[in-house]
JSON list of N, CA and C in Angstrom, two decimals:
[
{"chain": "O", "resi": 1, "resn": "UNK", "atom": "N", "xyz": [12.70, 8.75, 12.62]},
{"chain": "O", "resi": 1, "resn": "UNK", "atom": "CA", "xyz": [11.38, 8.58, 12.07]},
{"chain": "O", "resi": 1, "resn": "UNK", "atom": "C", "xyz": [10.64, 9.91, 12.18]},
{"chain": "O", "resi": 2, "resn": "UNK", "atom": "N", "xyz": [10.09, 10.33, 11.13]},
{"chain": "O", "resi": 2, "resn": "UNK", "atom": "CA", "xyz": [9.51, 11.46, 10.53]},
{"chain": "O", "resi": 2, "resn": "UNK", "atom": "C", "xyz": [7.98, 11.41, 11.73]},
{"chain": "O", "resi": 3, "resn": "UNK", "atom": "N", "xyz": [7.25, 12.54, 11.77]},
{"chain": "O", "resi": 3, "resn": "UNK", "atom": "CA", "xyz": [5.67, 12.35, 12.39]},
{"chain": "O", "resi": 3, "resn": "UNK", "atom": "C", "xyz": [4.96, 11.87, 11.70]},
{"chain": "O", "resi": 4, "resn": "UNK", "atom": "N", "xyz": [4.65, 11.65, 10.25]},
{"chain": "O", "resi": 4, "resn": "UNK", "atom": "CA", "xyz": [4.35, 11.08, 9.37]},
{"chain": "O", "resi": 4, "resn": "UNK", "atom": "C", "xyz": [4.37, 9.22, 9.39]},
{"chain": "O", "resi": 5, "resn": "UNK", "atom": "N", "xyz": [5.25, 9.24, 9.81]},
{"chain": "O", "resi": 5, "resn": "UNK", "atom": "CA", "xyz": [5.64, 7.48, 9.73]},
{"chain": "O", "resi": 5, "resn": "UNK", "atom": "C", "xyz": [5.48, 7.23, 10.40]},
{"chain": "O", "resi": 6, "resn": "UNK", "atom": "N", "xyz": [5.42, 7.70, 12.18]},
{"chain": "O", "resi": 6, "resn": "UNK", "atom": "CA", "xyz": [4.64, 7.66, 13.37]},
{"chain": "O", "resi": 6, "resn": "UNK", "atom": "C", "xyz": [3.23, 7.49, 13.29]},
{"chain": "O", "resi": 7, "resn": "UNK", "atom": "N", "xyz": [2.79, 8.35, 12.57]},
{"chain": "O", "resi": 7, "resn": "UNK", "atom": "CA", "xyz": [1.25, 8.40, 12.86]},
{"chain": "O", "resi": 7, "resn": "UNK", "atom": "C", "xyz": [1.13, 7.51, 12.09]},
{"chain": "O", "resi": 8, "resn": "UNK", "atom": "N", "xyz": [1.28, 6.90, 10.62]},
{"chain": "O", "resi": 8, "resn": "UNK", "atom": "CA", "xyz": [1.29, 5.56, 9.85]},
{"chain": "O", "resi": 8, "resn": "UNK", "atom": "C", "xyz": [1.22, 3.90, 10.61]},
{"chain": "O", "resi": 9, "resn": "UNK", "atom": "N", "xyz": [2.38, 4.16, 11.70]},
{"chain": "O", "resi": 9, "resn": "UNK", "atom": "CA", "xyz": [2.68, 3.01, 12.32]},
{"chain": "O", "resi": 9, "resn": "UNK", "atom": "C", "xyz": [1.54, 3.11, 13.12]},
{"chain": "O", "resi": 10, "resn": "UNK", "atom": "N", "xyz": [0.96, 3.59, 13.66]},
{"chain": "O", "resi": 10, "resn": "UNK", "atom": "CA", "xyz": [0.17, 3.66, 14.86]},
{"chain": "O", "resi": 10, "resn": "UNK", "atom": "C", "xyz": [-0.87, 3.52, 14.62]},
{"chain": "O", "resi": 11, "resn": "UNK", "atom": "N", "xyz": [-1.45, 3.74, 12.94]},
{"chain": "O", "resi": 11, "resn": "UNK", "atom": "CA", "xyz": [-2.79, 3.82, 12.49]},
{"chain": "O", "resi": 11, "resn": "UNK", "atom": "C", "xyz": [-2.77, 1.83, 11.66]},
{"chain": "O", "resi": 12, "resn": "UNK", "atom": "N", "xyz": [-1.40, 1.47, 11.94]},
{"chain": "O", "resi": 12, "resn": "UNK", "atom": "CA", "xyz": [-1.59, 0.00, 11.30]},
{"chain": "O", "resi": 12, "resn": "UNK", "atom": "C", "xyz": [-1.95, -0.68, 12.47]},
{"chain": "O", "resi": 13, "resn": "UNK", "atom": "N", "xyz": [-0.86, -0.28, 13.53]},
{"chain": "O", "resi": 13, "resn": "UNK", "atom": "CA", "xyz": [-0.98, -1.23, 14.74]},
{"chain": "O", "resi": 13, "resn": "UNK", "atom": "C", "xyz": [-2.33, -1.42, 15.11]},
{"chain": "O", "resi": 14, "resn": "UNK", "atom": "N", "xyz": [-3.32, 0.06, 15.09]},
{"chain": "O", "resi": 14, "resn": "UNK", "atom": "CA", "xyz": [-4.66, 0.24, 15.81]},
{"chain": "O", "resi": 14, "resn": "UNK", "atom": "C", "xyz": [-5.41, -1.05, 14.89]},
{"chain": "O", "resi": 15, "resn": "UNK", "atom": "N", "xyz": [-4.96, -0.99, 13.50]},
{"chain": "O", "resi": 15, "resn": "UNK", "atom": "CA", "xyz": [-5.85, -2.02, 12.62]},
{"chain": "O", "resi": 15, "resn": "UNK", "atom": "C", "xyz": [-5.73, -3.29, 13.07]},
{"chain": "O", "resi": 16, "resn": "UNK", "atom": "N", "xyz": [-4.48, -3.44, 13.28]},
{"chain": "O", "resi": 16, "resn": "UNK", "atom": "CA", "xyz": [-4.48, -4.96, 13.36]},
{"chain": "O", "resi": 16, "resn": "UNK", "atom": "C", "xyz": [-5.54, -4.88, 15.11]},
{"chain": "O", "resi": 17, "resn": "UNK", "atom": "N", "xyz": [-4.93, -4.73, 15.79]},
{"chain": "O", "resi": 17, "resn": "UNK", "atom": "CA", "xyz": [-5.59, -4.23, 17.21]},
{"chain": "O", "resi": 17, "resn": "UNK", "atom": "C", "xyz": [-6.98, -4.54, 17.25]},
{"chain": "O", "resi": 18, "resn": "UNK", "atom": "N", "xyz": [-7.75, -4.46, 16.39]},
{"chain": "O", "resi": 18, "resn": "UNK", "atom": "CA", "xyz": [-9.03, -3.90, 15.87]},
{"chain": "O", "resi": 18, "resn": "UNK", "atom": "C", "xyz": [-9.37, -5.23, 15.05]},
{"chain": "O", "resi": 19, "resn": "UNK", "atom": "N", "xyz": [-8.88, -5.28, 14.27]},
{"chain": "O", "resi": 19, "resn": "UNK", "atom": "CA", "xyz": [-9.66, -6.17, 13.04]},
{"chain": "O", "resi": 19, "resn": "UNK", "atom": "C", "xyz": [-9.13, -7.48, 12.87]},
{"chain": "O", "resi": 20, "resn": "UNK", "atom": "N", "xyz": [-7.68, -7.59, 13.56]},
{"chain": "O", "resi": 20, "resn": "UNK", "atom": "CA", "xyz": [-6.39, -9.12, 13.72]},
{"chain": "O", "resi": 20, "resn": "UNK", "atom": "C", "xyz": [-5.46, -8.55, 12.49]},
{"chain": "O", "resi": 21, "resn": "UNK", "atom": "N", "xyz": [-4.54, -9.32, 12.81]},
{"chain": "O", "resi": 21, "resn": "UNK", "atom": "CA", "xyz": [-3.26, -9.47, 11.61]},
{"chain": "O", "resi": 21, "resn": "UNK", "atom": "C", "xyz": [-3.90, -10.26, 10.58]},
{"chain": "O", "resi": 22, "resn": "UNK", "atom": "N", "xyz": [-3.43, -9.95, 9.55]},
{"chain": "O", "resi": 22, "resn": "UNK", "atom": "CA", "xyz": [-3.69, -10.54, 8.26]},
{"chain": "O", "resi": 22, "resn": "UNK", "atom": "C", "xyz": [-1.93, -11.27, 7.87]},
{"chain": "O", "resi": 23, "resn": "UNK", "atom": "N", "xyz": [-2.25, -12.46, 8.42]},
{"chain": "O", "resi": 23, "resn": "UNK", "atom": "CA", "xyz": [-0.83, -13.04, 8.13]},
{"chain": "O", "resi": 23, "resn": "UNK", "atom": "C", "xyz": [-0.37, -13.93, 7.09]},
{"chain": "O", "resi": 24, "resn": "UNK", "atom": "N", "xyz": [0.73, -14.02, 6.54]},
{"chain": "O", "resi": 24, "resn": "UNK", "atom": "CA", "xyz": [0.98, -14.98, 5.64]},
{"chain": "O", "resi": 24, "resn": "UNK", "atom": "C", "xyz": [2.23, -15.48, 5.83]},
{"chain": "O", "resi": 25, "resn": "UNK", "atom": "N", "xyz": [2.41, -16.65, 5.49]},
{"chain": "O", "resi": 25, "resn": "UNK", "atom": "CA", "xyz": [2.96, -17.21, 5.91]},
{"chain": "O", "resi": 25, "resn": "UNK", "atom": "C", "xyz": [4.64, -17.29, 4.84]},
{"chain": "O", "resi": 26, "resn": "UNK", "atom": "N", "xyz": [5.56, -17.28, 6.03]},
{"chain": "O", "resi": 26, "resn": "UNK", "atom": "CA", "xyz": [6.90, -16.90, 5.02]},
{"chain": "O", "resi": 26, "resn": "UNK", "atom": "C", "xyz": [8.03, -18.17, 5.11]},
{"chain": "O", "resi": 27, "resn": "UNK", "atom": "N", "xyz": [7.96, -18.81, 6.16]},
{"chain": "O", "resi": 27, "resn": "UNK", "atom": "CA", "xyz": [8.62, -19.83, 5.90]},
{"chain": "O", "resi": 27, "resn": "UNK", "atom": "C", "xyz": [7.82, -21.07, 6.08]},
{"chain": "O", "resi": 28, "resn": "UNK", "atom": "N", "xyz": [7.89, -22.36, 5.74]},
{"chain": "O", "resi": 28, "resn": "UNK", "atom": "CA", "xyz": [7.54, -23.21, 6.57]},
{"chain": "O", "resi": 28, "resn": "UNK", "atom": "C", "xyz": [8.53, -24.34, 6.77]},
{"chain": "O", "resi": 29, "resn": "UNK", "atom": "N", "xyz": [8.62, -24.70, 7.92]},
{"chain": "O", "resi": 29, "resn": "UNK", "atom": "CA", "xyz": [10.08, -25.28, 8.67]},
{"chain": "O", "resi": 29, "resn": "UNK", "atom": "C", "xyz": [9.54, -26.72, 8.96]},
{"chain": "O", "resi": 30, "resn": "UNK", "atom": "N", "xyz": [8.50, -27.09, 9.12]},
{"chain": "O", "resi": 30, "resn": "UNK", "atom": "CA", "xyz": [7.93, -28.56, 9.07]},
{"chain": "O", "resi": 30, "resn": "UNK", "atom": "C", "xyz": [6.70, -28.56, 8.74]},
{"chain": "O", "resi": 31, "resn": "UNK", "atom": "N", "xyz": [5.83, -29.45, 8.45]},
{"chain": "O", "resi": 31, "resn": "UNK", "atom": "CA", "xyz": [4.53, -29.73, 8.00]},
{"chain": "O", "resi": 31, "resn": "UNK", "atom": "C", "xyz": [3.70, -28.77, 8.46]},
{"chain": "O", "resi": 32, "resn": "UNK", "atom": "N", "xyz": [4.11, -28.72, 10.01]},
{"chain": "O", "resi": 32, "resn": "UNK", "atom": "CA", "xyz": [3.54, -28.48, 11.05]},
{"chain": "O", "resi": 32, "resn": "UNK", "atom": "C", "xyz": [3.62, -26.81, 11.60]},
{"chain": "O", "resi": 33, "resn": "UNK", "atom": "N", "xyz": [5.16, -26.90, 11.48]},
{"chain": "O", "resi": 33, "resn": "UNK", "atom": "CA", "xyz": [5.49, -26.19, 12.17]},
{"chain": "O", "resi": 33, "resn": "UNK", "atom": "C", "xyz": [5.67, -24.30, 10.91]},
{"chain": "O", "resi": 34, "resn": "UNK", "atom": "N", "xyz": [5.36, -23.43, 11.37]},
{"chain": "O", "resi": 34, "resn": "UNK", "atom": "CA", "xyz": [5.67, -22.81, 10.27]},
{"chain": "O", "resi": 34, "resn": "UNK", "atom": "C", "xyz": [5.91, -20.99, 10.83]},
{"chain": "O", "resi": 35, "resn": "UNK", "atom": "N", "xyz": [6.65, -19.97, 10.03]},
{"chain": "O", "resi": 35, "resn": "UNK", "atom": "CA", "xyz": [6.47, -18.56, 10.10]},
{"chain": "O", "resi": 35, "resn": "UNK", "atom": "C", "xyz": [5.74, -18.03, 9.53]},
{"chain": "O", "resi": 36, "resn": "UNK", "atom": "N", "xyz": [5.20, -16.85, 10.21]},
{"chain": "O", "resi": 36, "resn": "UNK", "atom": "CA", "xyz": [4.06, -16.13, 9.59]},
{"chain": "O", "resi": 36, "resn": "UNK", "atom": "C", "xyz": [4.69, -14.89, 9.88]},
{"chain": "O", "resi": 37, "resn": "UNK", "atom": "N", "xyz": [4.17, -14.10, 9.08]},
{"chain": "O", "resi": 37, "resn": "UNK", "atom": "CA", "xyz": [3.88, -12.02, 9.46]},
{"chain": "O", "resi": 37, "resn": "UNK", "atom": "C", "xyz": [2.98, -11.53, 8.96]},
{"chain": "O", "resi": 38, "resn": "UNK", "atom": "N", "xyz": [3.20, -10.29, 9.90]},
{"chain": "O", "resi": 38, "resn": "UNK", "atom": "CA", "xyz": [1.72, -9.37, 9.44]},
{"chain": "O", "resi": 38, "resn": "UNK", "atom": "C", "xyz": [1.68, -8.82, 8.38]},
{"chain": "O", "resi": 39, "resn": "UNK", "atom": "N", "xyz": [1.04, -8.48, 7.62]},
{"chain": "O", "resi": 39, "resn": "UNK", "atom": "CA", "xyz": [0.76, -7.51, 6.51]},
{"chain": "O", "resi": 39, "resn": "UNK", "atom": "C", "xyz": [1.37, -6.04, 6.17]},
{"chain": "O", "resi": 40, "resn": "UNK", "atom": "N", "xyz": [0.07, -6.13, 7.64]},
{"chain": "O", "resi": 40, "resn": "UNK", "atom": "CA", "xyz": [-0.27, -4.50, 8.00]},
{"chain": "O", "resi": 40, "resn": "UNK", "atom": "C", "xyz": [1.27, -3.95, 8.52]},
{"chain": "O", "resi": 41, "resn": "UNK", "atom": "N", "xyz": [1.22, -4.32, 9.77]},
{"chain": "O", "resi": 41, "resn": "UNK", "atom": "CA", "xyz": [2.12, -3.98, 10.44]},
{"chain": "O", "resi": 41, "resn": "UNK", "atom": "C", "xyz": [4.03, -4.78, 10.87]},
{"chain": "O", "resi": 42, "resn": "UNK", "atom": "N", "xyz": [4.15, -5.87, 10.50]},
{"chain": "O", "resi": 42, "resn": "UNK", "atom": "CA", "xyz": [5.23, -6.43, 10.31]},
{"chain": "O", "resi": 42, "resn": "UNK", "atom": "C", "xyz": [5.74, -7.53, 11.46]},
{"chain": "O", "resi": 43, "resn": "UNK", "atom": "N", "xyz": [4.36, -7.93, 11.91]},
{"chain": "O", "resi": 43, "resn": "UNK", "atom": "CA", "xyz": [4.73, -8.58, 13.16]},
{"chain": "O", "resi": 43, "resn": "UNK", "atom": "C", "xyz": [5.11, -10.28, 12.99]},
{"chain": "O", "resi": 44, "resn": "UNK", "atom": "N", "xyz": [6.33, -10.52, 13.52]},
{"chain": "O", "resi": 44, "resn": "UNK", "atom": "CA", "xyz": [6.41, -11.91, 13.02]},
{"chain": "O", "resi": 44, "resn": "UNK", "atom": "C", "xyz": [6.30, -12.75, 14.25]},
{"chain": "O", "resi": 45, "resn": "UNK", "atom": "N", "xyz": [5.60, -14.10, 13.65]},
{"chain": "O", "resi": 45, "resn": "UNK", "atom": "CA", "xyz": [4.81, -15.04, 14.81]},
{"chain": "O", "resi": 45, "resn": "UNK", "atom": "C", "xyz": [5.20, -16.84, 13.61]},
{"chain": "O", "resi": 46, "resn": "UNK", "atom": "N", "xyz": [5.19, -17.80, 15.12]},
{"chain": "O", "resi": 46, "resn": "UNK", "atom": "CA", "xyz": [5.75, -18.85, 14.86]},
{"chain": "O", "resi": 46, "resn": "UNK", "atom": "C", "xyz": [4.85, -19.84, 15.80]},
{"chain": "O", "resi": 47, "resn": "UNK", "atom": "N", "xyz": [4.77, -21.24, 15.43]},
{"chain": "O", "resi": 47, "resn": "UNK", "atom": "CA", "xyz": [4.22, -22.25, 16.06]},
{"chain": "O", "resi": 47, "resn": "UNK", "atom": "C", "xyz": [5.02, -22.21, 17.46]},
{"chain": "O", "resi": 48, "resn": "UNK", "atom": "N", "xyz": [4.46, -22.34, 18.21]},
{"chain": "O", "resi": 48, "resn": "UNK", "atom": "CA", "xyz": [4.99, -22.80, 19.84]},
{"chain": "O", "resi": 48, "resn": "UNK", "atom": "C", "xyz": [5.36, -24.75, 20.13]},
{"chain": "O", "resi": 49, "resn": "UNK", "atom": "N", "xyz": [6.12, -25.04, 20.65]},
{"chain": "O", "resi": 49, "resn": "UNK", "atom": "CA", "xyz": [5.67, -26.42, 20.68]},
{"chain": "O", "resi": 49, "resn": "UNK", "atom": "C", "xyz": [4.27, -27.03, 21.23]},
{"chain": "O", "resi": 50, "resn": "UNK", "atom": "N", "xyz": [2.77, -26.25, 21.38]},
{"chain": "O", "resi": 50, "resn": "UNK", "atom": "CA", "xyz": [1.47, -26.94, 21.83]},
{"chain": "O", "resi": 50, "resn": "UNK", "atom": "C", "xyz": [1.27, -26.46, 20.23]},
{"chain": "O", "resi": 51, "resn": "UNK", "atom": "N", "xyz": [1.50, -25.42, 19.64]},
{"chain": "O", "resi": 51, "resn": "UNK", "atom": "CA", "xyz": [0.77, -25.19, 18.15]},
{"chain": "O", "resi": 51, "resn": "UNK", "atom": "C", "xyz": [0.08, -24.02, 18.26]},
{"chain": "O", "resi": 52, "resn": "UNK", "atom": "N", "xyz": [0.31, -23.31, 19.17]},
{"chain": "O", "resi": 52, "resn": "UNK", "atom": "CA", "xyz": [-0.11, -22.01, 19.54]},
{"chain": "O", "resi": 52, "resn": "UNK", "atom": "C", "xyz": [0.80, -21.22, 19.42]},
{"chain": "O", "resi": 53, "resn": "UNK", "atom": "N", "xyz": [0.29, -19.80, 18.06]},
{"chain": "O", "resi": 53, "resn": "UNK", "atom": "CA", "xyz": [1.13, -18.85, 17.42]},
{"chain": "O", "resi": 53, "resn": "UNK", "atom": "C", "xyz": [1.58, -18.04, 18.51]},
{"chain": "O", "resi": 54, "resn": "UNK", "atom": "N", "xyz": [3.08, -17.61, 18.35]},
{"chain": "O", "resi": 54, "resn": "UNK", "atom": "CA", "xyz": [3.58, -16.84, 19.35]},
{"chain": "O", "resi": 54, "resn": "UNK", "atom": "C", "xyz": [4.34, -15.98, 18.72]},
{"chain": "O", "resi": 55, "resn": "UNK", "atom": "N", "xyz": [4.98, -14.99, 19.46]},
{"chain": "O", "resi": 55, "resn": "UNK", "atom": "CA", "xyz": [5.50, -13.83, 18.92]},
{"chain": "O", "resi": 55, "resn": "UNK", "atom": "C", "xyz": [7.21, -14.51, 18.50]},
{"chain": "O", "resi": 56, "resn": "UNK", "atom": "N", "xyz": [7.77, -14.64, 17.32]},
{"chain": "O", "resi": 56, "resn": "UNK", "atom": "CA", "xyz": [9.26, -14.84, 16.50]},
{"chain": "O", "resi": 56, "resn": "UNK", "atom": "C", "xyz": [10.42, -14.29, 17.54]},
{"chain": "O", "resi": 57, "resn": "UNK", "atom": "N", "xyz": [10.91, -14.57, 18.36]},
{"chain": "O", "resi": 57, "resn": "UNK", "atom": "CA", "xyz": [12.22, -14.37, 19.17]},
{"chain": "O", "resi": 57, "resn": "UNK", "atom": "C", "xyz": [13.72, -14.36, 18.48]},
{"chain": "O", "resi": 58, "resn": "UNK", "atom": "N", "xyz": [14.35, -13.75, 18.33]},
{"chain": "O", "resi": 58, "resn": "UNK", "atom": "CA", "xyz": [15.24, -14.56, 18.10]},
{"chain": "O", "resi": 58, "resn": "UNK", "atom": "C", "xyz": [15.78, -16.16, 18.47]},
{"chain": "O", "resi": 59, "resn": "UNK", "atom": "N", "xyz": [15.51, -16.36, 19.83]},
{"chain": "O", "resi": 59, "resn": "UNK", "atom": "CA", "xyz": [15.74, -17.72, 19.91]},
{"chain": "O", "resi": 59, "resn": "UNK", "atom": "C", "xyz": [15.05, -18.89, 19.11]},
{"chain": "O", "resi": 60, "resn": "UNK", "atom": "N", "xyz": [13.56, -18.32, 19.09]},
{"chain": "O", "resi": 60, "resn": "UNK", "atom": "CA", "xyz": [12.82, -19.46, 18.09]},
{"chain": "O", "resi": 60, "resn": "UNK", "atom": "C", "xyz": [13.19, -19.14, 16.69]},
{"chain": "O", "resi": 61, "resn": "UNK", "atom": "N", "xyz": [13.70, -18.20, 16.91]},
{"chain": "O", "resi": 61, "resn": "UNK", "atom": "CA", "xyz": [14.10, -18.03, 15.06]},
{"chain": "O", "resi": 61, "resn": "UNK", "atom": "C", "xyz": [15.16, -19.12, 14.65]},
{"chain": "O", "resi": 62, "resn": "UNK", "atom": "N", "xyz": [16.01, -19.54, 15.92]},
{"chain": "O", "resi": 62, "resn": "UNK", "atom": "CA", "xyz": [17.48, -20.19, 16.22]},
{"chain": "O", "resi": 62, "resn": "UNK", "atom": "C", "xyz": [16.65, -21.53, 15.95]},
{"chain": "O", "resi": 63, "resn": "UNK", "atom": "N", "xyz": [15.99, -21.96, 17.16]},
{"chain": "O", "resi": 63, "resn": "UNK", "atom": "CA", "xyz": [15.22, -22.91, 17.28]},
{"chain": "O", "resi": 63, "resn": "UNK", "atom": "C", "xyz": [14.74, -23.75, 15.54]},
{"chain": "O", "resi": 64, "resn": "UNK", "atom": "N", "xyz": [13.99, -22.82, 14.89]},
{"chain": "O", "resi": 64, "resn": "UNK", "atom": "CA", "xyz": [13.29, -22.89, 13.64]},
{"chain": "O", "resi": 64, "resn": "UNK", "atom": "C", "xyz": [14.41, -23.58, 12.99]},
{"chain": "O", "resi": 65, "resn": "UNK", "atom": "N", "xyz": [15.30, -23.09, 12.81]},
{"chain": "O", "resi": 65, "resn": "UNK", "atom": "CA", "xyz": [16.26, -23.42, 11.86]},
{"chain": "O", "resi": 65, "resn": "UNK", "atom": "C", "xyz": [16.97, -24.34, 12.25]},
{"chain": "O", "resi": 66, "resn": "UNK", "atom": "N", "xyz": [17.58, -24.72, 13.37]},
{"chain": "O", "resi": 66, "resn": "UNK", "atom": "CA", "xyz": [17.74, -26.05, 13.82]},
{"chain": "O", "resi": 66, "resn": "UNK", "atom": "C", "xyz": [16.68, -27.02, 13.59]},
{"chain": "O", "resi": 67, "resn": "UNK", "atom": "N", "xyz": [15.28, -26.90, 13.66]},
{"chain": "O", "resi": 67, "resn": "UNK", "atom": "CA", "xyz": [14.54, -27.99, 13.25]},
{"chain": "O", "resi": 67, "resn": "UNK", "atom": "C", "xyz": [14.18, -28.40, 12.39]},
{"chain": "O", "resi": 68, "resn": "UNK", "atom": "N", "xyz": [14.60, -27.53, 11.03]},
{"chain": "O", "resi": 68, "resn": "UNK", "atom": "CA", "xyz": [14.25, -27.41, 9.73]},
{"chain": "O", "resi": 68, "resn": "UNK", "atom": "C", "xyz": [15.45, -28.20, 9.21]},
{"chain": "O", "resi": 69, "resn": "UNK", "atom": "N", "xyz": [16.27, -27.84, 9.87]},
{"chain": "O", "resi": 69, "resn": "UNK", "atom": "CA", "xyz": [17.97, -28.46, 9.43]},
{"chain": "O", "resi": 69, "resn": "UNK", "atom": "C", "xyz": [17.63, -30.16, 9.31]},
{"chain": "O", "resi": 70, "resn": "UNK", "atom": "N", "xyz": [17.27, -30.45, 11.10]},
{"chain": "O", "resi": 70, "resn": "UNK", "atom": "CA", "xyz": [17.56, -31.54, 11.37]},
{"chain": "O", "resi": 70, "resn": "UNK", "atom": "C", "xyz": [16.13, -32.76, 10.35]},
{"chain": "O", "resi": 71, "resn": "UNK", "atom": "N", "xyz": [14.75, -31.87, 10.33]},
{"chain": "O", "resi": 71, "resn": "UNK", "atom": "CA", "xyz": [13.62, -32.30, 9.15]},
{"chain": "O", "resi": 71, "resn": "UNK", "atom": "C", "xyz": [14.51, -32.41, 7.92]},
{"chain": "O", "resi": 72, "resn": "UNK", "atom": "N", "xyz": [14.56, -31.94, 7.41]},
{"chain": "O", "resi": 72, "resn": "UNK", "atom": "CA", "xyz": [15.14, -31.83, 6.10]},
{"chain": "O", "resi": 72, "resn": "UNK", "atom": "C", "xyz": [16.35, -32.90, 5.48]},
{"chain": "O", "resi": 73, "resn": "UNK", "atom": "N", "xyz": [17.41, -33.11, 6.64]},
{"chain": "O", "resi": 73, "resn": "UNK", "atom": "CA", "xyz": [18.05, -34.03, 6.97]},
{"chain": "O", "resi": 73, "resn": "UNK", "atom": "C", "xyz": [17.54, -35.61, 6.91]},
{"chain": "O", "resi": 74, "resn": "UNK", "atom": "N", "xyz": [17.02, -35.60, 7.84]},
{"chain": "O", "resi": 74, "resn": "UNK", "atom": "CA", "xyz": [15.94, -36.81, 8.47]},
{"chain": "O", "resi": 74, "resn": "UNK", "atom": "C", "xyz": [14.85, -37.71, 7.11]},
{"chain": "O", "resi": 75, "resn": "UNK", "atom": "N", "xyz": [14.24, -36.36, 6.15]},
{"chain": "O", "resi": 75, "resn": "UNK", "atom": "CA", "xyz": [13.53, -37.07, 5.11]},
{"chain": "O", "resi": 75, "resn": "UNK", "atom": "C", "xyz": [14.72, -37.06, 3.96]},
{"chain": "O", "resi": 76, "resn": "UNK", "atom": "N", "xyz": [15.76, -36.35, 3.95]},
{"chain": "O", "resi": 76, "resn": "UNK", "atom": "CA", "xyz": [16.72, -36.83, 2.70]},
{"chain": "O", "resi": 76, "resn": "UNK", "atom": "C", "xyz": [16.86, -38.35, 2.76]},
{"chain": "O", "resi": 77, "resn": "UNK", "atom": "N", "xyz": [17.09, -38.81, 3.76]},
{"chain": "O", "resi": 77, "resn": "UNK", "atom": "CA", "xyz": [18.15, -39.66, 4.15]},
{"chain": "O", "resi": 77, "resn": "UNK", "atom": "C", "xyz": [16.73, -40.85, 3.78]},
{"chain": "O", "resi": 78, "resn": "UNK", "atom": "N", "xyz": [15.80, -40.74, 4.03]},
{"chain": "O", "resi": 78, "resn": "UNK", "atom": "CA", "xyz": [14.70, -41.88, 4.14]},
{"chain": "O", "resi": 78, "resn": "UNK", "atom": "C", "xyz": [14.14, -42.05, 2.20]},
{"chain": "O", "resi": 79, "resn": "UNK", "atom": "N", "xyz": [14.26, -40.83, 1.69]},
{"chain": "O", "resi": 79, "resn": "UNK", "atom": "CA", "xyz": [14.09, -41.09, 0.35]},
{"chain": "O", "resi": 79, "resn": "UNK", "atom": "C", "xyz": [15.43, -41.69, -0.36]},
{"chain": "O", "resi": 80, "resn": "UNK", "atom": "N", "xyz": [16.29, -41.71, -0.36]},
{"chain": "O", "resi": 80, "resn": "UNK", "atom": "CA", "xyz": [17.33, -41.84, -0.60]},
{"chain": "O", "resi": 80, "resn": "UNK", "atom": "C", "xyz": [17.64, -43.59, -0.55]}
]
């Protein structure tokens, strides 16, 4: 990474820092439950099981998709 793209990254992070993430939302895995990221800076965040956004782990990424599997599953089967 160039000094250029340094000082870029650092002048997004300060924004969000400053003003919040501007997030939108990229997956949604239940009604409820859903992924978001930042705009600015690229930060990805996910429902917790209380419903409080937390920082995307790989494990909840694991998590996500197991619950999306087993939702998705669950209402096929009831329309059907």
């Amino acid at each position: 990474m160039n000094a250029l793209q340094k000082s870029n990254l650092i002048i997004k992070n300060l924004r969000c820092k400053v003003f919040g993430h501007k997030l939108i939302t990229t997956k949604d895995i239940t009604p409820y439950i859903k992924e978001y990221k930042c705009k600015c800076c690229g930060l990805e965040l996910t429902n917790n099981y209380r419903g409080v956004k937390s920082i995307l782990t790989p494990e909840l990424k694991d998590v996500n998709i197991t619950v999306m599997d087993f939702y998705h599953r669950r209402h096929q089967r009831q329309t059907a």
